[in-house]
Each structure stands twice: as structure tokens, then as C-alpha cells.
CSV table of C-alpha atoms and ligand atoms in Angstrom, one decimal:
chain,number,residue,atom,x,y,z
A,1,UNK,CA,19.2,-28.8,-26.8
A,2,UNK,CA,17.1,-26.6,-29.0
A,3,UNK,CA,17.6,-22.9,-29.3
A,4,UNK,CA,14.7,-20.8,-30.6
A,5,UNK,CA,15.3,-17.2,-31.4
A,6,UNK,CA,12.4,-14.8,-31.9
A,7,UNK,CA,12.3,-11.0,-32.6
A,8,UNK,CA,11.4,-9.5,-29.2
A,9,UNK,CA,10.0,-10.0,-25.7
A,10,UNK,CA,6.3,-10.5,-26.8
A,11,UNK,CA,7.3,-13.2,-29.3
A,12,UNK,CA,9.4,-14.9,-26.7
A,13,UNK,CA,6.4,-14.7,-24.2
A,14,UNK,CA,4.0,-16.1,-26.7
A,15,UNK,CA,6.3,-18.9,-27.9
A,16,UNK,CA,6.9,-20.0,-24.2
A,17,UNK,CA,3.2,-19.8,-23.4
A,18,UNK,CA,2.5,-22.0,-26.5
A,19,UNK,CA,4.9,-24.6,-25.2
A,20,UNK,CA,3.3,-24.7,-21.8
A,21,UNK,CA,-0.2,-24.7,-23.2
A,22,UNK,CA,0.7,-27.6,-25.5
A,23,UNK,CA,1.9,-29.5,-22.4
A,24,UNK,CA,-1.5,-29.0,-20.6
A,25,UNK,CA,-3.5,-29.8,-23.8
A,26,UNK,CA,-1.6,-33.0,-24.2
A,27,UNK,CA,-1.7,-33.9,-20.5
A,28,UNK,CA,-4.4,-32.1,-18.7
A,29,UNK,CA,-3.1,-33.3,-15.2
A,30,UNK,CA,0.4,-32.0,-16.0
A,31,UNK,CA,2.8,-30.9,-13.2
A,32,UNK,CA,4.3,-27.6,-14.1
A,33,UNK,CA,7.4,-26.1,-12.5
A,34,UNK,CA,7.1,-22.3,-12.6
A,35,UNK,CA,9.4,-19.2,-12.3
A,36,UNK,CA,9.0,-15.8,-11.3
A,37,UNK,CA,11.0,-12.5,-12.1
A,38,UNK,CA,10.3,-10.1,-14.8
A,39,UNK,CA,11.0,-12.4,-17.7
A,40,UNK,CA,7.9,-14.7,-17.4
A,41,UNK,CA,5.4,-12.0,-17.0
A,42,UNK,CA,4.5,-11.8,-20.6
A,43,UNK,CA,4.3,-15.6,-20.8
A,44,UNK,CA,1.8,-15.6,-18.0
A,45,UNK,CA,-0.2,-13.0,-19.8
A,46,UNK,CA,-0.5,-15.2,-22.9
A,47,UNK,CA,-1.2,-18.3,-20.8
A,48,UNK,CA,-4.1,-16.4,-19.1
A,49,UNK,CA,-5.4,-15.5,-22.7
A,50,UNK,CA,-5.2,-19.1,-23.7
A,51,UNK,CA,-7.3,-20.0,-20.6
A,52,UNK,CA,-9.8,-17.2,-21.2
A,53,UNK,CA,-10.4,-18.3,-24.8
A,54,UNK,CA,-11.1,-21.8,-23.6
A,55,UNK,CA,-8.0,-23.5,-25.0
A,56,UNK,CA,-6.6,-24.7,-21.7
A,57,UNK,CA,-7.9,-25.4,-18.2
A,58,UNK,CA,-5.8,-25.6,-14.9
A,59,UNK,CA,-8.5,-27.7,-13.2
A,60,UNK,CA,-6.2,-30.9,-13.0
A,61,UNK,CA,-2.9,-28.9,-13.2
A,62,UNK,CA,-0.5,-29.0,-10.3
A,63,UNK,CA,2.3,-26.4,-10.1
A,64,UNK,CA,5.6,-26.1,-8.1
A,65,UNK,CA,7.4,-22.8,-8.0
A,66,UNK,CA,11.1,-22.7,-8.1
A,67,UNK,CA,11.7,-20.5,-5.0
A,68,UNK,CA,10.5,-18.1,-2.3
A,69,UNK,CA,12.2,-15.5,-0.3
A,70,UNK,CA,12.8,-16.3,3.4
A,71,UNK,CA,10.9,-14.2,6.0
A,72,UNK,CA,8.5,-12.5,3.5
A,73,UNK,CA,4.8,-13.0,4.3
A,74,UNK,CA,2.6,-14.5,1.5
A,75,UNK,CA,0.7,-11.2,1.6
A,76,UNK,CA,3.9,-9.1,1.0
A,77,UNK,CA,3.7,-7.6,-2.5
A,78,UNK,CA,7.3,-8.8,-3.1
A,79,UNK,CA,6.7,-12.4,-2.2
A,80,UNK,CA,6.6,-14.9,-4.9
A,81,UNK,CA,3.4,-16.2,-3.6
A,82,UNK,CA,1.9,-12.8,-4.2
A,83,UNK,CA,3.5,-12.5,-7.6
A,84,UNK,CA,2.0,-15.9,-8.7
A,85,UNK,CA,-1.4,-14.9,-7.5
A,86,UNK,CA,-1.3,-11.6,-9.3
A,87,UNK,CA,0.1,-13.0,-12.6
A,88,UNK,CA,-1.6,-16.4,-12.9
A,89,UNK,CA,-3.3,-18.1,-10.1
A,90,UNK,CA,-6.1,-15.6,-9.5
A,91,UNK,CA,-6.8,-15.4,-13.2
A,92,UNK,CA,-7.2,-19.1,-14.0
A,93,UNK,CA,-9.1,-22.1,-12.7
A,94,UNK,CA,-6.4,-23.7,-10.7
A,95,UNK,CA,-7.3,-25.3,-7.3
A,96,UNK,CA,-5.6,-23.8,-4.3
A,97,UNK,CA,-4.5,-27.2,-3.1
A,98,UNK,CA,-2.7,-27.9,-6.3
A,99,UNK,CA,-0.5,-24.7,-6.0
A,100,UNK,CA,2.9,-25.3,-4.3
A,101,UNK,CA,5.5,-22.7,-3.4
A,102,UNK,CA,8.1,-23.1,-0.7
A,103,UNK,CA,6.9,-21.6,2.7
A,104,UNK,CA,9.3,-18.7,3.3
A,105,UNK,CA,8.0,-18.2,6.8
A,106,UNK,CA,8.4,-21.7,8.0
A,107,UNK,CA,10.2,-22.1,11.4
A,108,UNK,CA,11.8,-25.3,10.3
A,109,UNK,CA,13.6,-24.6,7.0
A,110,UNK,CA,15.1,-28.0,6.7
A,111,UNK,CA,11.9,-29.8,7.1
A,112,UNK,CA,10.2,-27.5,4.7
A,113,UNK,CA,12.8,-28.3,2.0
A,114,UNK,CA,12.4,-32.0,2.7
A,115,UNK,CA,8.6,-31.8,2.6
A,116,UNK,CA,8.7,-29.8,-0.9
A,117,UNK,CA,10.9,-32.4,-2.5
A,118,UNK,CA,8.6,-35.2,-1.2
A,119,UNK,CA,5.6,-33.4,-2.6
A,120,UNK,CA,7.1,-33.1,-6.0
A,121,UNK,CA,7.8,-36.8,-6.0
A,122,UNK,CA,4.3,-37.6,-4.7
A,123,UNK,CA,2.9,-35.8,-7.7
A,124,UNK,CA,5.1,-38.0,-10.1
A,125,UNK,CA,7.7,-35.3,-10.8
A,126,UNK,CA,7.7,-32.2,-12.9
A,127,UNK,CA,6.7,-32.5,-16.6
A,128,UNK,CA,7.9,-29.2,-17.7
A,129,UNK,CA,10.0,-26.7,-15.8
A,130,UNK,CA,10.0,-23.0,-16.8
A,131,UNK,CA,13.2,-21.2,-16.0
A,132,UNK,CA,14.7,-17.5,-16.3
A,133,UNK,CA,18.3,-16.9,-15.9
A,134,UNK,CA,20.1,-14.4,-13.7
A,135,UNK,CA,22.9,-12.2,-15.1
A,136,UNK,CA,25.3,-14.3,-13.1
A,137,UNK,CA,23.9,-17.5,-14.7
A,138,UNK,CA,21.8,-18.6,-11.8
A,139,UNK,CA,18.6,-20.7,-12.3
A,140,UNK,CA,16.0,-20.6,-9.5
A,141,UNK,CA,18.1,-19.2,-6.7
A,142,UNK,CA,21.0,-21.5,-7.4
A,143,UNK,CA,23.8,-18.9,-7.3
A,144,UNK,CA,27.3,-19.4,-8.7
A,145,UNK,CA,29.4,-22.2,-6.9
A,146,UNK,CA,26.1,-24.1,-6.0
A,147,UNK,CA,26.5,-27.8,-5.7
A,148,UNK,CA,25.0,-29.5,-8.6
A,149,UNK,CA,23.7,-32.4,-6.5
A,150,UNK,CA,21.6,-30.1,-4.2
A,151,UNK,CA,17.9,-30.7,-3.8
A,152,UNK,CA,15.6,-28.0,-2.4
A,153,UNK,CA,17.6,-26.0,0.2
A,154,UNK,CA,18.1,-22.6,1.8
A,155,UNK,CA,20.4,-20.3,-0.2
A,156,UNK,CA,22.2,-17.1,0.5
A,157,UNK,CA,21.5,-14.7,-2.4
A,158,UNK,CA,24.5,-13.4,-4.3
A,159,UNK,CA,25.3,-9.7,-4.1
A,160,UNK,CA,24.6,-9.4,-7.8
A,161,UNK,CA,21.1,-10.9,-7.3
A,162,UNK,CA,20.3,-8.7,-4.4
A,163,UNK,CA,21.2,-5.8,-6.6
A,164,UNK,CA,19.3,-7.0,-9.6
A,165,UNK,CA,16.1,-7.6,-7.4
A,166,UNK,CA,16.4,-4.3,-5.5
A,167,UNK,CA,14.4,-2.7,-8.4
A,168,UNK,CA,11.3,-4.3,-7.1
A,169,UNK,CA,11.9,-2.9,-3.5
A,170,UNK,CA,12.1,0.6,-2.2
A,171,UNK,CA,15.6,0.3,-0.9
A,172,UNK,CA,18.3,-2.4,-1.4
A,173,UNK,CA,18.2,-3.0,2.3
A,174,UNK,CA,14.7,-4.4,2.0
A,175,UNK,CA,15.6,-7.2,-0.3
A,176,UNK,CA,15.8,-10.5,1.5
A,177,UNK,CA,19.2,-12.1,1.7
A,178,UNK,CA,18.0,-15.7,1.9
A,179,UNK,CA,15.5,-17.9,0.1
A,180,UNK,CA,14.4,-21.4,-0.3
A,181,UNK,CA,15.1,-22.8,-3.8
A,182,UNK,CA,14.8,-26.0,-5.7
A,183,UNK,CA,18.2,-27.3,-6.3
A,184,UNK,CA,20.0,-28.0,-9.5
A,185,UNK,CA,19.2,-31.8,-9.1
A,186,UNK,CA,15.5,-30.9,-8.5
A,187,UNK,CA,15.5,-28.8,-11.7
A,188,UNK,CA,17.5,-31.5,-13.8
A,189,UNK,CA,14.9,-34.1,-12.8
A,190,UNK,CA,12.2,-32.3,-14.7
A,191,UNK,CA,11.3,-34.1,-17.9
A,192,UNK,CA,11.3,-31.0,-20.1
A,193,UNK,CA,12.9,-27.6,-19.3
A,194,UNK,CA,12.1,-24.3,-21.2
A,195,UNK,CA,14.4,-21.4,-20.4
A,196,UNK,CA,13.5,-17.8,-21.4
A,197,UNK,CA,15.7,-14.8,-21.8
A,198,UNK,CA,15.4,-11.4,-23.4
A,199,UNK,CA,17.5,-8.3,-23.6
A,200,UNK,CA,21.2,-7.7,-24.1
A,201,UNK,CA,22.1,-7.8,-20.5
A,202,UNK,CA,21.4,-11.7,-20.7
A,203,UNK,CA,23.7,-12.2,-23.8
A,204,UNK,CA,26.7,-13.1,-21.8
A,205,UNK,CA,25.2,-15.6,-19.5
A,206,UNK,CA,23.3,-17.2,-22.3
A,207,UNK,CA,26.5,-17.6,-24.4
A,208,UNK,CA,28.2,-19.2,-21.4
A,209,UNK,CA,25.2,-21.5,-20.5
A,210,UNK,CA,25.3,-22.8,-24.0
A,211,UNK,CA,28.9,-22.9,-25.1
A,212,UNK,CA,30.8,-22.5,-21.8
A,213,UNK,CA,32.4,-25.1,-19.6
A,214,UNK,CA,29.8,-27.0,-17.4
A,215,UNK,CA,30.6,-25.5,-14.1
A,216,UNK,CA,28.9,-24.7,-10.8
A,217,UNK,CA,30.2,-21.1,-11.3
A,218,UNK,CA,27.6,-20.7,-14.1
A,219,UNK,CA,24.8,-22.8,-12.8
A,220,UNK,CA,22.7,-22.7,-16.1
A,221,UNK,CA,25.7,-24.5,-17.9
A,222,UNK,CA,24.4,-27.7,-16.3
A,223,UNK,CA,21.5,-27.6,-18.7
A,224,UNK,CA,23.8,-28.7,-21.6
A,225,UNK,CA,23.4,-32.2,-19.9
A,226,UNK,CA,19.6,-32.3,-19.9
A,227,UNK,CA,18.0,-34.4,-22.6
A,228,UNK,CA,15.1,-32.2,-23.4
A,229,UNK,CA,15.8,-28.4,-22.9
A,230,UNK,CA,14.7,-25.6,-25.1
A,231,UNK,CA,16.0,-22.0,-24.8
A,232,UNK,CA,13.6,-19.4,-26.1
A,233,UNK,CA,15.5,-16.1,-26.6
A,234,UNK,CA,14.9,-12.7,-28.2
A,235,UNK,CA,17.4,-11.4,-30.6
A,236,UNK,CA,19.3,-9.5,-28.1
A,237,UNK,CA,19.8,-12.4,-25.6
A,238,UNK,CA,20.8,-14.5,-28.6
A,239,UNK,CA,23.2,-11.9,-30.0
A,240,UNK,CA,26.4,-13.7,-29.0
A,241,UNK,CA,25.4,-17.2,-30.3
A,242,UNK,CA,26.5,-18.9,-33.4
A,243,UNK,CA,23.6,-18.2,-35.8
A,244,UNK,CA,24.1,-21.6,-37.6
A,245,UNK,CA,22.7,-23.5,-34.6
A,246,UNK,CA,19.6,-21.4,-34.0
A,247,UNK,CA,16.1,-21.9,-35.1
A,248,UNK,CA,15.3,-18.5,-36.2
A,249,UNK,CA,11.5,-18.1,-36.1
A,250,UNK,CA,11.7,-14.5,-37.1
A,251,UNK,CA,13.0,-15.3,-40.7
B,1,PGA,P1,14.6,-11.6,-14.3
B,1,PGA,O1,15.2,-12.6,-13.4
B,1,PGA,O2,13.5,-12.4,-15.1
B,1,PGA,O3,13.9,-10.7,-13.5
B,1,PGA,O4,15.6,-11.1,-15.2
B,1,PGA,C1,15.6,-13.8,-13.9
B,1,PGA,C2,16.2,-14.8,-12.8
B,1,PGA,O5,16.8,-14.2,-11.8
B,1,PGA,O6,16.2,-16.0,-12.9
């Protein structure tokens, strides 16, 4: 595990974008695992800038998103499909057939989960998976008490997650209570993982994910077992960590 600490949100975003851009430069037909939420928005802005300046192209890139709410239409502004178009896909030269997001309005959830896993496998697996982290330690929508051996599956969102995500909706009642998410096993199969976190409200879950017991109660703790994972944190998210073990890129 490598821990990189930078000064602030923008530096975290730029660092993460550089890691993803390097992956695409080294392997133009990379398979990217992508995340939504507020944390990666700055990273997507920097990735778009790298595309606009001609440093990277998405022509041969394939993407798989971590998750999607159930029962939200693609055109709903709160769907993750909509988020991805707005923040990345409409701004770069990716082919629509290379974009993969679980279908949240499927009428056969189980089949959709199996199809998604198969698709990842058919593309040769994920080269680099980008993750955020929930305050309860979730990754993707793998909420506390998840089974580590789960592949893509339907999840019931935790009360904390519904509350946290209600800031994007008019009322908490509008927040979907279910989603389709890659499972922990799907995430752990990625060759590389980069997890981003910023802000003091993430300091506790980051501490537990890195130093805590490996337990389904704190899903991100499983990353301690991954052979190639980097945490990119701003000072506040890293504030509870032992400073000896951190690469401080702001010094
Ligand atoms: P956030 O969500 O980036 O909006 O804080 C992270 C997550 O829930 O994974």
C-alpha cells in the first residue's frame, strides 16, 4: 500500500488524474473502473484537460462504473449515467459502446449483475479501479457487513449513505434505497486501485481502512490485502495517520 498526502482537494484531483492518464498513456486500450460522488469530480476535470491538451485519448479505452441506483432512468440528473456523461463521457473521445454502467432500470436484476461481471471478464479485467470512500467505510455501494466474496449484486443502501447522498436530491425521500454495485471481489480483482479522499469527515474511515482490523464492518479495510493500492489523500483526510508512513508530496 502506498499513501500519498497532498495539500488540498485540487492537488488530490490532479495527482489522481495523473495516475489515470499515465495508465492510458502506457496502455491506450486500458480498462478503467470509475467512481462517482463528489470526490472524483476534480479528477475528471483534470482528466478532461489532459484530453484537451492532446496528452491522452479515450478512443481505445473501455470503462466500467462501480455502481448505479436502481429505478432511476439514465436521463435522471441524479443517475450515475448522467453524472458520468456530464463530468467525463461527453467531454472526451470515448466510444459509447466502450462505456459500461450497470443498468438500473433492468427488469431482471440478477441477470444484469451476471452480464456485468461477464462483460468485465470479456474485456480482460480492470487495469485500474478508482474509488471514493463513504464515511461508513463503504467502497462502491458495498455497505458495512457486506460479504467480501460478493461479485456485482443488488445492495440496500445504508441509512448513513442515504442521508449523505440526500444533498444531491430535493428531499431525502427521493434518494433511491437500492443500487447495483460491483462487489468487493470484483473490486479486488482490479490490477491497480487508487482511492481518493478529502476533508476531515473522511479522516476516521481512512484511519480505520488503513490501520483497522480487516472486517466487512469497514469494507475499505479489505484494501489492506490488495497488492497494488494507492491512497491519495488531502491533509485533512490524512490527519489521523502516522506521518512516518506517508509520502508527503506537499513538503
Ligand atoms: P463522496 O462519496 O465522494 O460524495 O464523499 C464517496 C463515496 O460514497 O464513495
